[in-house]
Every structure is written in C-alpha cells, then in structure tokens.
PDB file of C-alpha atoms and ligand atoms in Angstrom:
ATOM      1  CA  UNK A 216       0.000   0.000   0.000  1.00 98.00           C
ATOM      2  CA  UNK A 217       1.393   3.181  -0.893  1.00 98.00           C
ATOM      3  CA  UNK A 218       0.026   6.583   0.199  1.00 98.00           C
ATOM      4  CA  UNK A 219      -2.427   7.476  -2.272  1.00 98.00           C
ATOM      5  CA  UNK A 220      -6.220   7.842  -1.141  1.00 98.00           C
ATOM      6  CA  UNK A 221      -8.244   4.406  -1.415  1.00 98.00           C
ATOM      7  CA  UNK A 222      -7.977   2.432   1.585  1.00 98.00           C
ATOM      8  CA  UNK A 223     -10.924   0.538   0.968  1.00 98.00           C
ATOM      9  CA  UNK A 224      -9.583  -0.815  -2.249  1.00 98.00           C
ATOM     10  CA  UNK A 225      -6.611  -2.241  -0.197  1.00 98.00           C
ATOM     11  CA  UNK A 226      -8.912  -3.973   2.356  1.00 98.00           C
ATOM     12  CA  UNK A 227     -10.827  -5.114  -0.521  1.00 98.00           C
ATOM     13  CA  UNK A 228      -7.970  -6.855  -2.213  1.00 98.00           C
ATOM     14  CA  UNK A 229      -6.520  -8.350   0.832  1.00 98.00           C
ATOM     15  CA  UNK A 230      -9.855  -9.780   1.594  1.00 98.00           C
ATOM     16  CA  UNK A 231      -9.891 -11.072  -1.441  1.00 98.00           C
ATOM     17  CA  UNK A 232      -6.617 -12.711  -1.746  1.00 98.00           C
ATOM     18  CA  UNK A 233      -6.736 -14.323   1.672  1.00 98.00           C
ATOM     19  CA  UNK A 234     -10.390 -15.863   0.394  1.00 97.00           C
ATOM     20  CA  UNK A 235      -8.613 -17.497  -2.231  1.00 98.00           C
ATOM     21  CA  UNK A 236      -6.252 -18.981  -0.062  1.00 97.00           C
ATOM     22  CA  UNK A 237      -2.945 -16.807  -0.931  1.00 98.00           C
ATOM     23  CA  UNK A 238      -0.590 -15.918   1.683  1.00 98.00           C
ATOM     24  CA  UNK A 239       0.432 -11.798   2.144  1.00 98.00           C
ATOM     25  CA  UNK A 240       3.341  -9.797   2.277  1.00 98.00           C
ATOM     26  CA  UNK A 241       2.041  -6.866   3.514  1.00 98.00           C
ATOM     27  CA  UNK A 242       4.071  -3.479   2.867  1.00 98.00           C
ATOM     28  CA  UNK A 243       2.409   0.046   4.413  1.00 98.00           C
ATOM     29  CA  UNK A 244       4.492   2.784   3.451  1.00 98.00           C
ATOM     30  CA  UNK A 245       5.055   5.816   5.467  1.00 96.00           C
ATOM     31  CA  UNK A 246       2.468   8.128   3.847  1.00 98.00           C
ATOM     32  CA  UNK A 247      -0.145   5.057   3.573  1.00 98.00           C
ATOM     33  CA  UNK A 248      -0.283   5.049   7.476  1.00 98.00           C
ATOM     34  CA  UNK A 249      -1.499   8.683   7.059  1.00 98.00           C
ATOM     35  CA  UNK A 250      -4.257   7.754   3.953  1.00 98.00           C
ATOM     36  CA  UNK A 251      -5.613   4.816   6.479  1.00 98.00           C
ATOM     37  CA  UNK A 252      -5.321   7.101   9.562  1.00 98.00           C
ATOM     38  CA  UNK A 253      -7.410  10.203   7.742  1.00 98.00           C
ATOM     39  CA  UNK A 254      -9.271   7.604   5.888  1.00 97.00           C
ATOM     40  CA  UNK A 255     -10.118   5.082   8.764  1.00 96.00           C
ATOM     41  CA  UNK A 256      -9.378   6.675  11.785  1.00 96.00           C
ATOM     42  CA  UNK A 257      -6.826   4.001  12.494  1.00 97.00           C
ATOM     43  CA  UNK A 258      -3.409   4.448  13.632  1.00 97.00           C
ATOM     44  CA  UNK A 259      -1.387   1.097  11.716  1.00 97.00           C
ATOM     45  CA  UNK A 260       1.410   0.187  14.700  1.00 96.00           C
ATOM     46  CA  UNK A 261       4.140  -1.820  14.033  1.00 93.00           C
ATOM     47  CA  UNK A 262       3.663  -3.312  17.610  1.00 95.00           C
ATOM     48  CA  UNK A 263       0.417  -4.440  16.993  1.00 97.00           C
ATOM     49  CA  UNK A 264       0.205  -4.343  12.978  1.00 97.00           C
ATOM     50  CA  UNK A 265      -2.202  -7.680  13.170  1.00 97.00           C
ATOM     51  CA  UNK A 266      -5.100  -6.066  14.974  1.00 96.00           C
ATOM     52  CA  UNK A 267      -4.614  -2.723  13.643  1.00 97.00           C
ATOM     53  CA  UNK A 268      -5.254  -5.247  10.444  1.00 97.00           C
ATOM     54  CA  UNK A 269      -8.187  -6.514  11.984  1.00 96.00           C
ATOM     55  CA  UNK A 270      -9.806  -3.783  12.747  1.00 96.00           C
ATOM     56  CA  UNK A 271      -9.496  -2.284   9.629  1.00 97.00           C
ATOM     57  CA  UNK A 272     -10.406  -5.516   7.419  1.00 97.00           C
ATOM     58  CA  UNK A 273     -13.232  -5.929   9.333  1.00 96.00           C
ATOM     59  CA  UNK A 274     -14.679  -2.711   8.415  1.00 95.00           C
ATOM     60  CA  UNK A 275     -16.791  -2.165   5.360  1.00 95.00           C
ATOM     61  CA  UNK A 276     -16.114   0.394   2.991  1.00 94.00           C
ATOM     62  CA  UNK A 277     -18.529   2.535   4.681  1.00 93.00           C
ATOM     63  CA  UNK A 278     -16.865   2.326   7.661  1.00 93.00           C
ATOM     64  CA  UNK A 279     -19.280   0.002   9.816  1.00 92.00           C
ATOM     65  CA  UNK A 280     -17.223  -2.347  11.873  1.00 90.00           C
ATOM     66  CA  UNK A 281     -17.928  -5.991  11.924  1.00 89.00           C
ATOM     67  CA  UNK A 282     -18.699  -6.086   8.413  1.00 93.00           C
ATOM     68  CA  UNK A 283     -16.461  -8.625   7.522  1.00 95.00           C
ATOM     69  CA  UNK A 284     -15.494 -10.452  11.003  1.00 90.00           C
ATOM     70  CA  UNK A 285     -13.833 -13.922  11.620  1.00 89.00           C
ATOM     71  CA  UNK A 286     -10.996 -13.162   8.732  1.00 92.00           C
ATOM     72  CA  UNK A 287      -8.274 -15.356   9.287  1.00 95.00           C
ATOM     73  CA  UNK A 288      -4.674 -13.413   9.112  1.00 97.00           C
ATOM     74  CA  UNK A 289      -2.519 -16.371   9.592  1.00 97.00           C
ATOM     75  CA  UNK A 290      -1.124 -16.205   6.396  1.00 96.00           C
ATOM     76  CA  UNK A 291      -0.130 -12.541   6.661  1.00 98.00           C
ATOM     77  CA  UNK A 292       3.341 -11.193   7.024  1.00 98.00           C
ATOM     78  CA  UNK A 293       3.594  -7.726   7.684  1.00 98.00           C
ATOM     79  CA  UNK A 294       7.183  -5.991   6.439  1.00 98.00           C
ATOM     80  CA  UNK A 295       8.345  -2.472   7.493  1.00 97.00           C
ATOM     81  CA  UNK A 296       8.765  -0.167   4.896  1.00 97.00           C
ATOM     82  CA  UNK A 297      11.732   0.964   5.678  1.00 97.00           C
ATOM     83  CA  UNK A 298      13.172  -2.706   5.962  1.00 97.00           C
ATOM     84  CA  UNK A 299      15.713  -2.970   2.861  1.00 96.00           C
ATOM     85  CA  UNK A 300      16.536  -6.325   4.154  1.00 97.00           C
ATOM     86  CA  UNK A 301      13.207  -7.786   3.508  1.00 98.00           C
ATOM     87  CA  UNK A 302      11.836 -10.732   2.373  1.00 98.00           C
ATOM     88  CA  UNK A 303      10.631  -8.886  -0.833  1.00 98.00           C
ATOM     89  CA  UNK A 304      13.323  -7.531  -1.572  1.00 98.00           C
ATOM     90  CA  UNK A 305      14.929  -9.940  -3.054  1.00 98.00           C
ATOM     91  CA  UNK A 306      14.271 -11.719  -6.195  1.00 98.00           C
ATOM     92  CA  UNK A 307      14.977 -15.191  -4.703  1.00 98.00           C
ATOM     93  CA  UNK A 308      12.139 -14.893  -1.780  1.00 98.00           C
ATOM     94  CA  UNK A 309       9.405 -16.849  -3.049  1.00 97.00           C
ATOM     95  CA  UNK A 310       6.343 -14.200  -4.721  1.00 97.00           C
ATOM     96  CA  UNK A 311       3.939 -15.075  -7.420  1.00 97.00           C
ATOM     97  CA  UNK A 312       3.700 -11.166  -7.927  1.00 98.00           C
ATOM     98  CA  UNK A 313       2.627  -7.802  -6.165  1.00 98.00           C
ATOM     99  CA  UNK A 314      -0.103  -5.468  -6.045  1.00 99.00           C
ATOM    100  CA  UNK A 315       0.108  -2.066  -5.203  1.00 99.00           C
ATOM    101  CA  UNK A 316      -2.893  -0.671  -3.693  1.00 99.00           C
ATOM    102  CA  UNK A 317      -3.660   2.092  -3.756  1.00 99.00           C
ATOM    103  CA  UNK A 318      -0.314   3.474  -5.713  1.00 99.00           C
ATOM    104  CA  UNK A 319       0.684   6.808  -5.375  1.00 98.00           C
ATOM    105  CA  UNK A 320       1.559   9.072  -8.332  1.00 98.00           C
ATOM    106  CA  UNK A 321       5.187   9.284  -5.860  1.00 98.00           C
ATOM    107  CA  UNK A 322       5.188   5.284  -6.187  1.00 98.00           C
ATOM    108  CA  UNK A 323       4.605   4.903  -9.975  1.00 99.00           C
ATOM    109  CA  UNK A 324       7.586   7.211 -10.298  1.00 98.00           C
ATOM    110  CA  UNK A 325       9.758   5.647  -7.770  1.00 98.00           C
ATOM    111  CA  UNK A 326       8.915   2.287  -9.075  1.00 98.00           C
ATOM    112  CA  UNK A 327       9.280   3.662 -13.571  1.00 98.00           C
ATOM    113  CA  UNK A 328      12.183   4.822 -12.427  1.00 98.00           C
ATOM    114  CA  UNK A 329      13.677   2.477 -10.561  1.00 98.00           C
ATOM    115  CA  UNK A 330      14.518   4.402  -7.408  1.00 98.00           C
ATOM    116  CA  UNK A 331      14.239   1.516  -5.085  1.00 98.00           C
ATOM    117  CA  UNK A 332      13.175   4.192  -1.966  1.00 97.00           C
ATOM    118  CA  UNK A 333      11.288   2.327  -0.003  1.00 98.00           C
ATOM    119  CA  UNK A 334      11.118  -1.838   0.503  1.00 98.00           C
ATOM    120  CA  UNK A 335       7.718  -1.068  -1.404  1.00 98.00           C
ATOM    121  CA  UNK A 336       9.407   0.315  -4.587  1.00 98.00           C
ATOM    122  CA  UNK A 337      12.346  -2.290  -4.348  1.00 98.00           C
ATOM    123  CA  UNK A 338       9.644  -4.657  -4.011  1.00 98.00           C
ATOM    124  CA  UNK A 339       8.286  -3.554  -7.204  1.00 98.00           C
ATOM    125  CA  UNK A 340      11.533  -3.460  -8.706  1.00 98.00           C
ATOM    126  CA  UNK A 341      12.539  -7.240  -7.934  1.00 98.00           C
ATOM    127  CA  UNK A 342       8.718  -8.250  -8.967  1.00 98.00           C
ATOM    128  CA  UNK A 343       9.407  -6.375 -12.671  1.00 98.00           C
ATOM    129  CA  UNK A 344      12.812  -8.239 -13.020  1.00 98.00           C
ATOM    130  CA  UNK A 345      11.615 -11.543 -12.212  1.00 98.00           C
ATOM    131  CA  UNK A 346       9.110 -10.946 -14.838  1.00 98.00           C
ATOM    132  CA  UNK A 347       6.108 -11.618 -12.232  1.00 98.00           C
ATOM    133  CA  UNK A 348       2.871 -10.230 -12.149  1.00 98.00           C
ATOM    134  CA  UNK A 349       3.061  -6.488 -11.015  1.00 98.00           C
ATOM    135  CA  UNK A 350      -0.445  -4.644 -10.606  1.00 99.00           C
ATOM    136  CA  UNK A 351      -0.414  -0.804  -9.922  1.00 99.00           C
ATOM    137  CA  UNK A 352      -3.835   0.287  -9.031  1.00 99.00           C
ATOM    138  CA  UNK A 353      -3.182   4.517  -9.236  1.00 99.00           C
ATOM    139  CA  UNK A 354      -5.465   6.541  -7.672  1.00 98.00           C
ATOM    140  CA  UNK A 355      -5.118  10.916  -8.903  1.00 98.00           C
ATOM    141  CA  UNK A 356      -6.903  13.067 -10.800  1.00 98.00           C
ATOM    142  CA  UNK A 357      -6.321  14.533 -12.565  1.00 98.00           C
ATOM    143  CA  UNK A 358      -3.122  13.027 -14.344  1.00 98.00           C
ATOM    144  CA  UNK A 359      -0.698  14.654 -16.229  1.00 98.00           C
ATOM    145  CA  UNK A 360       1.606  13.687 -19.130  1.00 98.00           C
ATOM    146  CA  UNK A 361       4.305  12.861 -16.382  1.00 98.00           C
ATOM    147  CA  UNK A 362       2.391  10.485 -14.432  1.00 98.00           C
ATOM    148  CA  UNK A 363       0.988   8.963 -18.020  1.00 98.00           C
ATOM    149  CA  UNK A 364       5.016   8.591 -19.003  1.00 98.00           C
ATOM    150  CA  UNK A 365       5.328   7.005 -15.951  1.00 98.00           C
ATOM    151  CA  UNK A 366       2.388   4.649 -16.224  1.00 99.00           C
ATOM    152  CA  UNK A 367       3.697   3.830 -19.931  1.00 99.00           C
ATOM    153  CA  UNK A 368       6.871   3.013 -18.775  1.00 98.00           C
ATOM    154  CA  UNK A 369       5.348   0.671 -16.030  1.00 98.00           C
ATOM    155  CA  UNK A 370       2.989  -0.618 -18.741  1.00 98.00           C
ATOM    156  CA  UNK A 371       6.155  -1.420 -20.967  1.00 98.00           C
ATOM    157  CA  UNK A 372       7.757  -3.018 -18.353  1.00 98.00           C
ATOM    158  CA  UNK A 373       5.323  -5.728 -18.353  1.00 98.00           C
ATOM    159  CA  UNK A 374       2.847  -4.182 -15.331  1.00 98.00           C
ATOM    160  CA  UNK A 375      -0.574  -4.017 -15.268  1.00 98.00           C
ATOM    161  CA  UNK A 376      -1.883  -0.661 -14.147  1.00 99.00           C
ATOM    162  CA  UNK A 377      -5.186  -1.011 -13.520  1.00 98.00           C
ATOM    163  CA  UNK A 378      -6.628   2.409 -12.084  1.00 98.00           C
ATOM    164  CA  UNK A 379      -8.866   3.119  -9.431  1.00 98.00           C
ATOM    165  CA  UNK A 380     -11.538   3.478 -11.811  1.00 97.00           C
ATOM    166  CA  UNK A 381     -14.988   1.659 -10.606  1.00 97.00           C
ATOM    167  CA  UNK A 382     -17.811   1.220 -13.017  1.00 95.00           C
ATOM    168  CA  UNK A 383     -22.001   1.441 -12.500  1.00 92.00           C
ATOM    169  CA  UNK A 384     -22.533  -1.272 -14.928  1.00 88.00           C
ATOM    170  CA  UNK A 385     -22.509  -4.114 -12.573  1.00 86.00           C
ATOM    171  CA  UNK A 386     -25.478  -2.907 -10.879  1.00 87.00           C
ATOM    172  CA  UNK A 387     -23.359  -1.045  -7.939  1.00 92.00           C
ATOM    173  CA  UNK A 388     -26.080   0.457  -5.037  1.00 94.00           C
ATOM    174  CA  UNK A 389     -23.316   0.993  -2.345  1.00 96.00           C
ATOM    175  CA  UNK A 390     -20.009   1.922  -1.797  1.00 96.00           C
ATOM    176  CA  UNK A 391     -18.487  -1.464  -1.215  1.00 97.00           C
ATOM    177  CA  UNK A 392     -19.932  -2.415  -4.407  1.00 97.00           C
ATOM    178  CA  UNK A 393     -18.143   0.419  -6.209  1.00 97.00           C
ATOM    179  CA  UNK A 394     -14.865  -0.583  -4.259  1.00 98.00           C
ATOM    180  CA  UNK A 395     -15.142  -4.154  -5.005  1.00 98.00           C
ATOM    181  CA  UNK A 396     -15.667  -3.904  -8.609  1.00 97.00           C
ATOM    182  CA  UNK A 397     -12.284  -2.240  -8.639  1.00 98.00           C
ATOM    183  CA  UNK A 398     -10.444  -4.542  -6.500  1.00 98.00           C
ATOM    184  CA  UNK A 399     -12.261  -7.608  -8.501  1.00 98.00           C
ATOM    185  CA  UNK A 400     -10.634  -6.282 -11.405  1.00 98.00           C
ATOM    186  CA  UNK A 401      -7.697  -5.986  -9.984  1.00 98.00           C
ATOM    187  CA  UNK A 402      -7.138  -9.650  -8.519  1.00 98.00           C
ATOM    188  CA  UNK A 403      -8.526 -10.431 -12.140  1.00 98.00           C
ATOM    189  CA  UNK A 404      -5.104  -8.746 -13.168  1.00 98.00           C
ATOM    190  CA  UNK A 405      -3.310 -10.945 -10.995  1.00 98.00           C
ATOM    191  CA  UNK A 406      -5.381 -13.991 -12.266  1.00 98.00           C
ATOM    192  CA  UNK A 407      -6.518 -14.497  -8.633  1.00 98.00           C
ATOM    193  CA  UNK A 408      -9.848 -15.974  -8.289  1.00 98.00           C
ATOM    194  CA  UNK A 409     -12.917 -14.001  -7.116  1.00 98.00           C
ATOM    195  CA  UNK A 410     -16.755 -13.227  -6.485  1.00 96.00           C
ATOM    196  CA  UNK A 411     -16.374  -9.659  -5.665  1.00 97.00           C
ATOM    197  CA  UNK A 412     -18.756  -8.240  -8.796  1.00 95.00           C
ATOM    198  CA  UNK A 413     -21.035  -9.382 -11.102  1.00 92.00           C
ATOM    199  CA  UNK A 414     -19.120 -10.054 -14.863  1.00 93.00           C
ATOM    200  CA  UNK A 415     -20.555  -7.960 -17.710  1.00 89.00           C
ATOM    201  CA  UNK A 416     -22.828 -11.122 -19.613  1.00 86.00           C
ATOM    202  CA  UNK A 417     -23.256  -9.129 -22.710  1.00 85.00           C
ATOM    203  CA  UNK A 418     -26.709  -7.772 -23.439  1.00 75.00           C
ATOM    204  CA  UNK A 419     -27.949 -11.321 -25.287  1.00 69.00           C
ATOM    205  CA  UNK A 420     -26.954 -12.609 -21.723  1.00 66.00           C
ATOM    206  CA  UNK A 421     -29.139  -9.502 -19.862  1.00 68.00           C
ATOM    207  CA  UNK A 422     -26.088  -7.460 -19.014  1.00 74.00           C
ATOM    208  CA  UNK A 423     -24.756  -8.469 -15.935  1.00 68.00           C
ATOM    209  CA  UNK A 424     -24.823 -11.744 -14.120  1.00 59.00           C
ATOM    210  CA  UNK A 425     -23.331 -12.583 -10.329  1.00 51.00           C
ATOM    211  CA  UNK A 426     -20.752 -15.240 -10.796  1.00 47.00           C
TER     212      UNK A 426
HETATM  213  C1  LIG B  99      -4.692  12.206   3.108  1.00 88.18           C
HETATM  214  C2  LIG B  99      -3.772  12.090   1.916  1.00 88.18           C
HETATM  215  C3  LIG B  99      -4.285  11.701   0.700  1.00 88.18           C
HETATM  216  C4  LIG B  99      -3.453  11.568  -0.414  1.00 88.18           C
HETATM  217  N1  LIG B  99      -4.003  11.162  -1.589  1.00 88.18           N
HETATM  218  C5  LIG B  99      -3.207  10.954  -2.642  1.00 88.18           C
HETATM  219  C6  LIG B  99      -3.747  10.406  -3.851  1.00 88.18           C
HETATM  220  O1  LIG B  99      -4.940  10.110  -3.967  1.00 88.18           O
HETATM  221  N2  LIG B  99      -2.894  10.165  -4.879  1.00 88.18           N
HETATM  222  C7  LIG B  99      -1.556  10.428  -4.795  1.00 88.18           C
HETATM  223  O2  LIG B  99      -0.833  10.158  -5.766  1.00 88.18           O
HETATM  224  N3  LIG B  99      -1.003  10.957  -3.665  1.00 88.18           N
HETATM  225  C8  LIG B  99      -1.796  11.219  -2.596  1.00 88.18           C
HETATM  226  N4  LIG B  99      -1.254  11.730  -1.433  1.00 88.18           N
HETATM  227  C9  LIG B  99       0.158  12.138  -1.420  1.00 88.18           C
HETATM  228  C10 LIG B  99       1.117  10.969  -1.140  1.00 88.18           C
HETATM  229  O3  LIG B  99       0.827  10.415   0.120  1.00 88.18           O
HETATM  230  C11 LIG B  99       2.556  11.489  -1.187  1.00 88.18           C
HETATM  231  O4  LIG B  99       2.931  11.783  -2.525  1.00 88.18           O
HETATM  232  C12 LIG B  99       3.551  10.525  -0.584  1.00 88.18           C
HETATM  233  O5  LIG B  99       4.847  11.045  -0.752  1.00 88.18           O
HETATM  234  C13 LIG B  99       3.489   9.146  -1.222  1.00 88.18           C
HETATM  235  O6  LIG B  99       4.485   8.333  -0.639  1.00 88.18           O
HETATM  236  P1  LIG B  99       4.559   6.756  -0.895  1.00 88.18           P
HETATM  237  O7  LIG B  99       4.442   6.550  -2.357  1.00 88.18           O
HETATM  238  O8  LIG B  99       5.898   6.392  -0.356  1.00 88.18           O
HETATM  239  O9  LIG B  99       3.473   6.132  -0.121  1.00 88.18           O
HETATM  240  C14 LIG B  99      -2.076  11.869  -0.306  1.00 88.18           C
HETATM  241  C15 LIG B  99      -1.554  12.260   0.935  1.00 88.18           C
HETATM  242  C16 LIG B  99      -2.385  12.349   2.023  1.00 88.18           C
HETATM  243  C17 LIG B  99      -1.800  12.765   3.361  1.00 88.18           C
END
C-alpha cells in the first residue's frame, strides 16, 4: 500500500486474496499510514500491525465495523517499509507477484524509475525483473503527461496498471460495491480468483450476471 487515497480498495484486495487462499506480504508505506489514519481513523502500529489489520479488514467500505469479522490473518506477514533487508526484496524470496494498492503518483515514479526508496518500490523493482505479475492500481486526478510517461513506462515493463476506476454497470447500489468492482478487477489482473462483482454477460446474456 502506498500513500495514495483508497484504503478501501486495499482492504478489498486483501480480503480477497486471503479468500482465495494466498498468503500476504504486507508493505504500508510511510504516507499510507497517514491515507488509512485520515481515511479510517486508524493508527497502523508496528507493535500491533495484526489487529490494527483486523480492525481495519473488518470494516466495510462505509466504515461500519464488523462487516467482515472472523478473517483469518494467519497467512499474513507484515514488512516495514523501511526494511531494505526484507523478504521482498529480493528476487529469490518466493512471490507469485505484487499489487500495489492504492499506488501513489510518488510510487509509480519511484517504481518507472527504478529508485528503489522504499522496501515497497524495491519490491516492485525485484517483482518487474523476475518478470512476475506487477499490478499498480493509481489513484489521482487529474493526471498529467508525467504520471501517463510514468504509467507507460510501467505498462512497458510488463505491469498491469489497472486504475482506481470503478464502473455502475454491474449494478453497484453501495459503496463497497463500487470498491469491489475495482479490487475484482484488480485480482482479475493478478489472475486471482474471485466473487467480488457481477461479470458484464453481454446484453444477449441480460447485461450483468453474479458469478
Ligand atoms: C490524506 C492524503 C491523501 C493523499 N491522496 C493521494 C492520492 O490520492 N494520490 C496520490 O498520488 N497521492 C496522494 N497523497 C500524497 C502521497 O501520500 C505522497 O505523494 C507521498 O509522498 C506518497 O508516498 P509513498 O508513495 O511512499 O506512499 C495523499 C496524501 C495524504 C496525506
């Protein structure tokens, strides 16, 4: 998670991956702790990182606790942000991929250019060398031609940038809706499977069907 606006989406995704049965390396960076704090009202501790997570994944995107209890965060690791010596950041520890969620316009340039600030952008870095799966969900608006240069490069490199961008086609009548549809398409990206929105059927099939 970097420090762009769009908690939810992050709590979406990691909902998401840990129903499919994948295990997390979870990265908050610095300014991320601020997003969740404005954005949640939670302060993320290093301390006591799993029920900070707890808290917050329990919340819906509307922010009504105990919306999604009894999650299971075995298979979490949480990683400091500041820890170079991380897991992740090295090209031999064992990741299918990474999603960044939400990325900050200051993370999509760190990571097209390779600055390796943060374990986050190294992160990115090793996942883009290894040829894995790299997802950048950006969240801005609106974006200018630096960010887009920075997105194409990202997009050459073999990511996936897939932008915090919901759509009202999928029959969306609350906020969790709109944030799932996003984070749906985003573990779609990663080829993770899903339930999280209802797949455009075509009209022949009456539009859009839950799957
Ligand atoms: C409350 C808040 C909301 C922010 N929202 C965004 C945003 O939506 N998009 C963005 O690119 N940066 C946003 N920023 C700015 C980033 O946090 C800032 O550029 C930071 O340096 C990103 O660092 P990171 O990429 O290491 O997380 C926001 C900052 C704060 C405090």
């Amino acid at each position: 998670m970097s420090g762009a606006s769009g908690t939810p989406y992050a709590a979406a995704v990691l909902r998401g991956l840990l129903d499919a049965g994948e295990s997390v390396d979870l990265v908050v960076s610095r300014a991320s702790r601020l997003t969740l704090l404005d954005e949640t009202g939670i302060s993320f501790r290093d301390g006591h990182w799993q029920d900070d997570l707890r808290t917050w994944l329990a919340r819906g995107a509307d922010g009504k606790p105990g919306t999604f209890d009894g999650l299971d965060l075995t298979d979490v690791r949480h990683w400091g942000a500041g820890d170079l010596a991380a897991g992740p950041s090295s090209g031999s520890y064992p990741a299918k991929g990474m999603l960044i969620v939400p990325a900050s316009t200051a993370c999509v340039a760190g990571v097209a250019l390779g600055l390796s600030k943060d374990l986050l952008q190294r992160a990115a870095s090793v996942t883009l060398k290894e040829r894995r799966p790299l997802v950048v969900t950006v969240r801005e608006a609106p974006l200018d031609g630096q960010i887009l240069r920075h997105l194409v490069t990202l997009d050459d490199a073999g990511a996936a940038v897939v932008p915090a961008s919901p759509a009202f086609y999928a029959g969306a009548t609350h906020i969790q809706d709109l944030v799932d549809f996003v984070a749906g398409r985003v573990l779609d990206a990663a080829g993770v499977p899903h339930g999280l929105y209802r797949r455009w059927q075509g009209e022949l099939g009456g539009g859009c069907r839950a799957t």
